[in-house]
Amino acid sequence: MTQAWVLDPPQGIIDGLVRLHEAGENAVVAEEARKLLEAFPASYTLWQILGGVLLELGQYGPAELALGQAVTLRPDIAEAQANHSTALRALERIDEAETRAREALRLDAGSVRAMMELSAVLIHRGAMMEVVKICDQVLRLDRTAWAAMNTRGVALQAMGRLPDARRAFEAAIREVPTFAEAHRNLSALKPWTAPDAHLAQMLAIHDDAATEDPDRMRLSVALFRAYDKMNQPEVAWPYLAEANALRKAAQGYEFAADAELFAHIRAVFGDLEPLAAEAAPVVPIFILGMPRSGTTLSEQIMSSHGSVTGAGELGVVNALAQHFLSGAVRADAAGLTAFRAAYFEAVAPLAQGRAFVTDKMPHNFRYAGLIAAAFPEAKIVHVTRDARAVCWSNLAHYFVAEGLGYANDAADVVGFHGLYREMMDFWEKRWPGRIRVLDYEALVENPEAETRALISDLGLPWDEACLRPEDNRRAVQTASTAQVRRRVYKGSSAAWKRYEPWVGTAFSHLPEG
């Protein structure tokens, strides 16, 4: 008799991996799962376990490969599709993530996991009304799914419906008092003029020995925000330091990896020539620079124009650039033509019939040379800001996206800022006249003159609406969500000075201005 092919290891071994995971030994689980996969390469369960722990370890590239293999083995399982979507989303490959999330829902229309994953993808898309509808559907299916209430609040906040968002966060906390992410969201939304019962509640949960590190990290962020707004920097700083230390440990950021990546990007794209391309369906406006440099305000101004649609932070360039960086596609005329076509296929529909569309992914500064070569008609706007102000803003803000590991440590963010400056100096010398610099401090000091000059340089006729970006009602889901609902204001670039006793040494390595 022929022995049946064994796909999975014995259940006792799987149970042992689960126990190790529950004990927080994710690195051990990953190592053991890899060894087991040598003997059981067709084990869907092992690929899922490996991908899951790699996600928790912040190793998103390997996690995507593992979870992609799980989907290849069992494309009929909704959970596999949803998990792969999560990994793709972490890599900012949003188009692919949406395809997986929607396939998960097609396989299991009642899956709360699939619905919540799709809502997370759509937040990246800026499709906030659809997110609200999905969350409402989840809550009808399961009134205890308070993560959906929190996500609903995030979407409402992005839509500018701040009182509704606050009620959603408060409802989630009433039902699950230890819901750290809802506490973080609510704290970020509140004005914090004085201590209140919510502050006492967060302190108690934070100080509870039973609170796990991921939740303590979010609560530390929330407590920093509260004490910072109450102008108590000496109380606020230890919470920010704790939050950043915990997140840095979880993400395992290595500055050397970014330095190597930046050098590789220059090697691959540094000598490109402009593509002789056919007319584009839409003119993209790439808004790039350091995160927290003013890119969101800049996009609000530009997308207030009647000929411009704001598409928000798109991961399309980064996702497509990986084909060149991996060596799978050559960065020649044929490769650039395919890159250009794939970009417009994804982005042109977002223009909603308007002539211009913004792509505000700050980290696209890495690919400014690729953009300049592949899109000769594109407008490239590099938003600059005082180095100390932008580094402090990165250090002090909680980024929902996981790809900003440098923002958790003062020395790392200063080092990354140096890589950014070197990269932009390289591109501006390589492509003279192609990159329009927009100075954030000048913009907030003299908004009308700077805005008029910007709109003119984009080749657009003047539109008075560009002077009222706070009236732009499009959904905004970035770390600047609250600020975009306010009139252009001064003073934010001096916020770091209150924390100079703690960051002054690291920031002394930054250039003035």
Coordinates of N, CA and C in Angstrom, one line a residue, residues 65-260:
L65 N 6.1 36.9 2.0 CA 6.4 35.7 1.2 C 5.8 34.5 1.8
A66 N 5.9 34.4 3.1 CA 5.3 33.2 3.8 C 3.8 33.2 3.7
L67 N 3.1 34.3 3.9 CA 1.7 34.3 3.8 C 1.2 34.2 2.4
G68 N 2.0 34.7 1.4 CA 1.7 34.4 0.0 C 1.8 33.0 -0.3
Q69 N 2.8 32.3 0.2 CA 2.9 30.8 0.0 C 1.7 30.1 0.6
A70 N 1.2 30.6 1.7 CA 0.0 30.0 2.3 C -1.2 30.1 1.4
V71 N -1.3 31.3 0.8 CA -2.4 31.5 -0.2 C -2.3 30.6 -1.4
T72 N -1.1 30.4 -1.9 CA -0.8 29.5 -3.0 C -1.3 28.1 -2.7
L73 N -1.0 27.7 -1.4 CA -1.4 26.3 -1.1 C -2.9 26.2 -0.8
R74 N -3.5 27.3 -0.2 CA -5.0 27.2 0.1 C -5.7 28.5 -0.3
P75 N -5.8 28.7 -1.6 CA -6.5 30.0 -2.0 C -8.0 30.0 -1.7
D76 N -8.5 28.9 -1.3 CA -9.9 28.8 -1.0 C -10.2 29.2 0.5
I77 N -9.3 29.6 1.3 CA -9.5 29.9 2.7 C -9.5 31.4 2.9
A78 N -10.5 32.0 3.4 CA -10.7 33.4 3.5 C -9.6 34.0 4.4
E79 N -9.3 33.2 5.5 CA -8.3 33.7 6.5 C -6.9 33.9 5.8
A80 N -6.6 33.0 4.9 CA -5.3 33.1 4.2 C -5.3 34.3 3.4
Q81 N -6.3 34.6 2.7 CA -6.4 35.8 1.8 C -6.3 37.1 2.7
A82 N -7.0 37.1 3.8 CA -7.0 38.3 4.7 C -5.6 38.5 5.3
N83 N -5.0 37.4 5.8 CA -3.7 37.5 6.4 C -2.6 38.0 5.4
H84 N -2.7 37.5 4.1 CA -1.8 38.0 3.1 C -2.0 39.5 2.8
S85 N -3.3 39.9 2.8 CA -3.6 41.3 2.7 C -2.9 42.2 3.8
T86 N -2.9 41.7 5.0 CA -2.3 42.4 6.1 C -0.8 42.7 5.8
A87 N -0.2 41.6 5.3 CA 1.3 41.7 5.0 C 1.5 42.7 3.9
L88 N 0.7 42.6 2.9 CA 0.8 43.5 1.7 C 0.6 44.9 2.1
R89 N -0.4 45.1 3.0 CA -0.7 46.5 3.5 C 0.5 47.1 4.2
A90 N 1.2 46.2 5.0 CA 2.3 46.7 5.8 C 3.5 47.1 4.9
L91 N 3.5 46.5 3.7 CA 4.5 46.9 2.7 C 4.0 48.0 1.8
E92 N 2.9 48.6 2.1 CA 2.3 49.7 1.3 C 1.9 49.2 -0.1
R93 N 1.7 47.9 -0.3 CA 1.2 47.4 -1.6 C -0.3 47.3 -1.6
I94 N -0.9 48.5 -1.6 CA -2.3 48.6 -1.3 C -3.2 48.0 -2.4
D95 N -2.9 48.1 -3.6 CA -3.7 47.5 -4.7 C -3.8 46.0 -4.5
E96 N -2.6 45.3 -4.3 CA -2.6 43.9 -4.0 C -3.4 43.5 -2.8
A97 N -3.2 44.3 -1.7 CA -3.9 44.1 -0.5 C -5.4 44.1 -0.6
E98 N -5.8 45.1 -1.4 CA -7.3 45.2 -1.6 C -7.8 44.0 -2.4
T99 N -7.1 43.5 -3.3 CA -7.5 42.3 -4.1 C -7.6 41.1 -3.2
R100 N -6.7 40.9 -2.3 CA -6.7 39.8 -1.3 C -7.9 40.0 -0.4
A101 N -8.1 41.2 0.2 CA -9.2 41.4 1.2 C -10.5 41.2 0.5
R102 N -10.7 41.6 -0.7 CA -12.0 41.4 -1.3 C -12.2 40.0 -1.7
E103 N -11.1 39.3 -2.0 CA -11.3 37.8 -2.3 C -11.6 37.1 -1.0
A104 N -11.1 37.5 0.1 CA -11.4 36.9 1.4 C -12.9 37.1 1.7
L105 N -13.5 38.3 1.4 CA -14.9 38.5 1.6 C -15.7 37.7 0.6
R106 N -15.2 37.5 -0.7 CA -16.0 36.7 -1.6 C -16.1 35.3 -1.1
L107 N -15.0 34.8 -0.5 CA -15.0 33.4 0.0 C -15.9 33.2 1.2
D108 N -15.9 34.3 2.0 CA -16.7 34.2 3.3 C -17.3 35.6 3.6
A109 N -18.5 35.8 3.0 CA -19.1 37.2 3.1 C -19.4 37.6 4.5
G110 N -19.5 36.7 5.4 CA -19.8 37.0 6.8 C -18.6 37.1 7.7
S111 N -17.4 37.0 7.1 CA -16.2 37.0 7.9 C -15.9 38.4 8.5
V112 N -15.9 38.5 9.8 CA -15.6 39.8 10.5 C -14.1 40.1 10.2
R113 N -13.3 39.1 10.3 CA -11.8 39.3 10.0 C -11.6 39.9 8.6
A114 N -12.3 39.3 7.6 CA -12.1 39.9 6.2 C -12.7 41.3 6.1
M115 N -13.8 41.5 6.8 CA -14.4 42.9 6.7 C -13.5 43.9 7.3
M116 N -12.9 43.5 8.5 CA -12.0 44.5 9.2 C -10.7 44.7 8.4
E117 N -10.2 43.7 7.7 CA -9.0 43.8 6.9 C -9.3 44.8 5.7
L118 N -10.5 44.6 5.1 CA -10.8 45.4 4.0 C -11.0 46.9 4.5
S119 N -11.6 47.1 5.6 CA -11.7 48.4 6.1 C -10.3 49.1 6.4
A120 N -9.4 48.3 6.8 CA -8.0 48.8 7.0 C -7.4 49.2 5.7
V121 N -7.6 48.4 4.7 CA -7.1 48.7 3.4 C -7.7 50.0 2.8
L122 N -9.0 50.1 3.0 CA -9.8 51.3 2.5 C -9.4 52.6 3.2
I123 N -9.0 52.5 4.5 CA -8.5 53.7 5.1 C -7.3 54.2 4.4
H124 N -6.4 53.4 3.9 CA -5.3 53.8 3.1 C -5.8 54.4 1.8
R125 N -6.9 53.9 1.3 CA -7.5 54.5 0.0 C -8.1 55.8 0.2
G126 N -8.5 56.1 1.5 CA -9.2 57.3 1.8 C -10.7 57.1 1.5
A127 N -11.2 55.9 1.4 CA -12.6 55.6 1.1 C -13.3 55.5 2.5
M128 N -13.4 56.6 3.2 CA -13.9 56.6 4.5 C -15.4 56.2 4.7
M129 N -16.2 56.7 3.7 CA -17.6 56.3 3.8 C -17.8 54.8 3.7
E130 N -17.1 54.2 2.8 CA -17.2 52.7 2.7 C -16.7 52.0 4.0
V131 N -15.6 52.6 4.6 CA -15.1 52.1 5.9 C -16.2 52.1 7.0
V132 N -16.9 53.3 7.1 CA -18.0 53.4 8.0 C -19.1 52.4 7.8
K133 N -19.4 52.2 6.5 CA -20.5 51.2 6.2 C -20.1 49.8 6.6
I134 N -18.8 49.4 6.3 CA -18.3 48.1 6.7 C -18.4 47.9 8.2
C135 N -17.9 48.9 8.9 CA -17.9 48.8 10.4 C -19.3 48.7 10.9
D136 N -20.2 49.4 10.4 CA -21.6 49.3 10.8 C -22.1 47.9 10.5
Q137 N -21.7 47.3 9.4 CA -22.2 45.9 9.1 C -21.6 45.0 10.1
V138 N -20.3 45.2 10.4 CA -19.6 44.3 11.4 C -20.4 44.4 12.8
L139 N -20.7 45.6 13.2 CA -21.4 45.8 14.5 C -22.8 45.2 14.5
R140 N -23.4 45.2 13.3 CA -24.7 44.5 13.3 C -24.6 43.0 13.4
L141 N -23.5 42.4 12.9 CA -23.2 41.0 13.0 C -22.8 40.6 14.4
D142 N -22.0 41.5 15.0 CA -21.4 41.2 16.3 C -21.2 42.5 17.1
R143 N -22.1 42.7 18.0 CA -22.2 43.9 18.8 C -21.0 44.0 19.8
T144 N -20.2 42.9 19.9 CA -19.0 42.9 20.8 C -17.7 43.2 20.0
A145 N -17.9 43.5 18.7 CA -16.7 43.8 17.8 C -16.3 45.2 17.9
W146 N -15.8 45.6 19.1 CA -15.5 47.0 19.4 C -14.3 47.5 18.7
A147 N -13.5 46.6 18.1 CA -12.4 47.1 17.2 C -13.1 47.8 16.0
A148 N -14.3 47.4 15.6 CA -15.0 48.0 14.5 C -15.4 49.4 14.9
M149 N -15.8 49.6 16.1 CA -16.3 50.9 16.6 C -15.1 51.8 16.6
N150 N -13.9 51.3 17.0 CA -12.7 52.2 17.0 C -12.3 52.6 15.5
T151 N -12.4 51.6 14.6 CA -12.0 51.9 13.2 C -13.1 52.9 12.6
R152 N -14.3 52.7 13.0 CA -15.3 53.7 12.6 C -15.0 55.1 13.0
G153 N -14.5 55.2 14.3 CA -14.1 56.5 14.8 C -12.9 57.1 14.0
V154 N -12.0 56.2 13.6 CA -10.8 56.7 12.8 C -11.3 57.3 11.4
A155 N -12.3 56.6 10.8 CA -12.8 57.0 9.5 C -13.6 58.3 9.7
L156 N -14.4 58.4 10.8 CA -15.1 59.7 11.0 C -14.2 60.8 11.3
Q157 N -13.1 60.6 12.0 CA -12.1 61.7 12.2 C -11.5 62.1 10.9
A158 N -11.2 61.2 10.1 CA -10.6 61.5 8.8 C -11.5 62.4 7.9
M159 N -12.8 62.1 8.1 CA -13.9 62.9 7.4 C -14.2 64.3 8.0
G160 N -13.5 64.5 9.1 CA -13.7 65.8 9.8 C -14.9 65.8 10.7
R161 N -15.5 64.7 11.0 CA -16.7 64.6 11.9 C -16.1 64.2 13.3
L162 N -15.5 65.2 13.9 CA -14.8 65.0 15.1 C -15.7 64.6 16.3
P163 N -16.8 65.3 16.5 CA -17.7 64.9 17.6 C -18.1 63.4 17.5
D164 N -18.5 63.0 16.3 CA -18.9 61.6 16.0 C -17.8 60.7 16.3
A165 N -16.6 61.1 15.9 CA -15.4 60.2 16.1 C -15.1 60.0 17.6
R166 N -15.2 61.1 18.3 CA -15.0 61.1 19.8 C -16.0 60.1 20.4
R167 N -17.3 60.2 20.0 CA -18.3 59.3 20.6 C -18.0 57.9 20.3
A168 N -17.5 57.6 19.1 CA -17.1 56.2 18.7 C -16.0 55.7 19.6
F169 N -15.0 56.5 19.8 CA -13.9 56.0 20.7 C -14.3 55.8 22.1
E170 N -15.2 56.7 22.6 CA -15.7 56.6 24.0 C -16.6 55.4 24.1
A171 N -17.3 55.1 23.1 CA -18.2 53.9 23.1 C -17.3 52.6 23.2
A172 N -16.3 52.6 22.4 CA -15.4 51.4 22.4 C -14.7 51.2 23.8
I173 N -14.4 52.3 24.4 CA -13.7 52.3 25.7 C -14.7 51.9 26.8
R174 N -15.9 52.4 26.7 CA -16.9 52.0 27.7 C -17.1 50.4 27.7
E175 N -17.1 49.8 26.6 CA -17.3 48.4 26.5 C -16.1 47.6 26.8
V176 N -14.9 48.1 26.4 CA -13.6 47.5 26.7 C -12.7 48.5 27.3
P177 N -12.8 48.7 28.6 CA -12.0 49.7 29.3 C -10.5 49.7 29.1
T178 N -9.9 48.5 28.7 CA -8.5 48.4 28.5 C -8.1 48.5 27.0
F179 N -9.0 48.9 26.2 CA -8.8 49.0 24.7 C -7.8 50.2 24.5
A180 N -6.5 49.8 24.4 CA -5.4 50.8 24.4 C -5.5 51.6 23.1
E181 N -5.8 51.0 22.0 CA -5.8 51.8 20.7 C -6.9 52.8 20.7
A182 N -8.0 52.5 21.3 CA -9.1 53.5 21.4 C -8.7 54.6 22.4
H183 N -8.1 54.3 23.4 CA -7.6 55.3 24.4 C -6.6 56.3 23.6
R184 N -5.7 55.7 22.8 CA -4.8 56.5 22.1 C -5.5 57.4 21.1
N185 N -6.4 56.9 20.4 CA -7.2 57.7 19.4 C -8.0 58.8 20.1
L186 N -8.6 58.5 21.2 CA -9.4 59.5 22.0 C -8.5 60.6 22.5
S187 N -7.3 60.2 23.1 CA -6.4 61.1 23.7 C -5.9 62.1 22.6
A188 N -5.6 61.6 21.4 CA -5.1 62.5 20.3 C -6.2 63.5 19.9
L189 N -7.5 63.2 20.1 CA -8.6 64.0 19.7 C -8.9 65.1 20.7
K190 N -8.6 64.8 22.0 CA -9.1 65.8 23.0 C -8.2 67.0 23.1
P191 N -8.7 68.1 23.6 CA -7.9 69.3 23.8 C -7.0 69.3 25.0
W192 N -7.3 68.5 26.0 CA -6.5 68.3 27.3 C -6.1 69.7 27.9
T193 N -7.1 70.3 28.5 CA -6.8 71.5 29.3 C -6.5 71.2 30.8
A194 N -7.0 70.1 31.3 CA -6.8 69.7 32.7 C -7.0 68.2 32.8
P195 N -6.4 67.6 33.9 CA -6.6 66.2 34.1 C -8.1 65.8 34.3
D196 N -8.5 64.6 33.9 CA -9.9 64.2 34.0 C -9.9 62.7 34.4
A197 N -11.1 62.2 34.4 CA -11.3 60.7 34.7 C -10.7 59.8 33.7
H198 N -10.7 60.3 32.4 CA -10.1 59.5 31.4 C -8.5 59.4 31.6
L199 N -7.9 60.5 32.0 CA -6.5 60.4 32.3 C -6.2 59.4 33.4
A200 N -7.0 59.5 34.5 CA -6.8 58.6 35.6 C -6.9 57.1 35.2
Q201 N -7.9 56.9 34.3 CA -8.2 55.5 33.8 C -6.9 55.0 33.0
M202 N -6.4 55.9 32.1 CA -5.2 55.5 31.3 C -4.0 55.2 32.2
L203 N -3.8 56.1 33.2 CA -2.7 55.9 34.1 C -2.8 54.5 34.8
A204 N -4.0 54.2 35.3 CA -4.2 52.9 36.0 C -3.9 51.7 35.1
I205 N -4.3 51.8 33.9 CA -4.1 50.7 33.0 C -2.6 50.6 32.6
H206 N -2.0 51.7 32.4 CA -0.6 51.8 32.0 C 0.2 51.2 33.1
D207 N -0.1 51.5 34.4 CA 0.7 51.0 35.5 C 0.4 49.6 36.0
D208 N -0.6 49.0 35.4 CA -1.0 47.7 35.8 C 0.0 46.7 35.2
A209 N 0.6 45.9 36.1 CA 1.7 44.9 35.7 C 1.1 43.9 34.6
A210 N -0.2 43.7 34.6 CA -0.7 42.8 33.6 C -0.8 43.4 32.2
T211 N -0.7 44.7 32.0 CA -0.7 45.3 30.7 C 0.4 44.9 29.9
E212 N 0.2 44.3 28.7 CA 1.3 43.9 27.8 C 1.9 45.1 27.1
D213 N 3.1 44.8 26.7 CA 3.9 45.9 26.1 C 3.3 46.6 24.9
P214 N 2.7 45.9 24.0 CA 2.0 46.7 22.9 C 1.0 47.7 23.4
D215 N 0.2 47.2 24.3 CA -0.8 48.1 24.9 C -0.2 49.2 25.7
R216 N 0.8 48.9 26.5 CA 1.5 49.9 27.3 C 2.1 51.0 26.4
M217 N 2.6 50.6 25.2 CA 3.2 51.5 24.3 C 2.1 52.5 23.8
R218 N 1.0 52.0 23.4 CA -0.1 52.9 23.0 C -0.6 53.8 24.1
L219 N -0.7 53.3 25.3 CA -1.1 54.1 26.4 C 0.0 55.2 26.7
S220 N 1.2 54.9 26.6 CA 2.3 55.8 26.8 C 2.2 57.0 25.8
V221 N 1.9 56.6 24.5 CA 1.6 57.6 23.5 C 0.5 58.5 23.9
A222 N -0.6 57.9 24.4 CA -1.8 58.7 24.8 C -1.5 59.6 26.0
L223 N -0.7 59.1 26.9 CA -0.4 59.9 28.1 C 0.6 61.1 27.8
F224 N 1.5 60.8 26.9 CA 2.4 61.8 26.4 C 1.6 62.9 25.7
R225 N 0.6 62.6 24.9 CA -0.2 63.6 24.2 C -1.0 64.4 25.2
A226 N -1.5 63.8 26.2 CA -2.3 64.5 27.2 C -1.4 65.5 28.0
Y227 N -0.3 65.0 28.5 CA 0.6 66.0 29.3 C 1.2 67.0 28.4
D228 N 1.5 66.7 27.2 CA 2.1 67.6 26.3 C 1.1 68.8 26.0
K229 N -0.2 68.4 25.8 CA -1.2 69.5 25.6 C -1.4 70.3 26.8
M230 N -1.2 69.7 28.0 CA -1.4 70.4 29.2 C -0.1 71.2 29.6
N231 N 0.9 71.2 28.7 CA 2.1 72.0 28.8 C 2.9 71.5 30.0
Q232 N 3.0 70.2 30.2 CA 3.8 69.6 31.2 C 4.9 68.7 30.6
P233 N 5.9 69.3 29.9 CA 6.9 68.5 29.2 C 7.7 67.6 30.1
E234 N 7.9 68.0 31.3 CA 8.7 67.2 32.2 C 8.0 65.9 32.6
V235 N 6.7 65.9 32.6 CA 5.8 64.7 32.8 C 5.6 64.0 31.5
A236 N 5.5 64.7 30.4 CA 5.2 64.1 29.2 C 6.3 63.3 28.6
W237 N 7.5 63.8 28.7 CA 8.7 63.2 28.1 C 8.9 61.7 28.4
P238 N 8.9 61.4 29.7 CA 9.1 59.9 30.0 C 8.2 59.0 29.3
Y239 N 6.9 59.4 29.2 CA 6.0 58.6 28.5 C 6.3 58.4 27.0
L240 N 6.7 59.5 26.3 CA 7.2 59.4 25.0 C 8.4 58.5 24.8
A241 N 9.3 58.7 25.7 CA 10.6 57.9 25.7 C 10.2 56.4 25.8
E242 N 9.3 56.1 26.8 CA 8.9 54.7 27.0 C 8.2 54.2 25.7
A243 N 7.3 54.9 25.2 CA 6.6 54.5 24.0 C 7.5 54.2 22.8
N244 N 8.4 55.1 22.6 CA 9.4 54.9 21.5 C 10.3 53.8 21.7
A245 N 10.7 53.6 23.0 CA 11.6 52.4 23.3 C 10.9 51.1 23.0
L246 N 9.7 51.0 23.5 CA 8.9 49.8 23.3 C 8.7 49.5 21.8
R247 N 8.4 50.6 21.0 CA 8.1 50.3 19.6 C 9.4 50.0 18.8
K248 N 10.5 50.7 19.2 CA 11.7 50.4 18.6 C 12.1 48.9 18.8
A249 N 11.9 48.4 20.0 CA 12.3 47.1 20.3 C 11.4 46.1 19.5
A250 N 10.1 46.4 19.3 CA 9.2 45.6 18.6 C 9.5 45.6 17.1
Q251 N 9.9 46.7 16.6 CA 10.1 46.8 15.1 C 11.5 46.4 14.7
G252 N 12.5 46.5 15.6 CA 13.9 46.1 15.2 C 14.5 46.9 14.1
Y253 N 14.3 48.2 14.1 CA 14.8 49.1 13.1 C 16.3 49.1 13.1
E254 N 16.9 49.1 11.9 CA 18.4 49.2 11.8 C 18.7 50.3 10.8
F255 N 19.4 51.3 11.2 CA 19.8 52.4 10.4 C 20.6 52.0 9.2
A256 N 21.5 51.0 9.4 CA 22.4 50.5 8.3 C 21.6 50.0 7.2
A257 N 20.4 49.4 7.4 CA 19.6 48.8 6.3 C 19.1 50.0 5.5
D258 N 18.7 51.1 6.1 CA 18.2 52.2 5.3 C 19.3 52.8 4.5
A259 N 20.5 52.9 5.1 CA 21.7 53.5 4.4 C 22.0 52.6 3.2
E260 N 22.0 51.3 3.3 CA 22.2 50.4 2.2 C 21.2 50.6 1.1

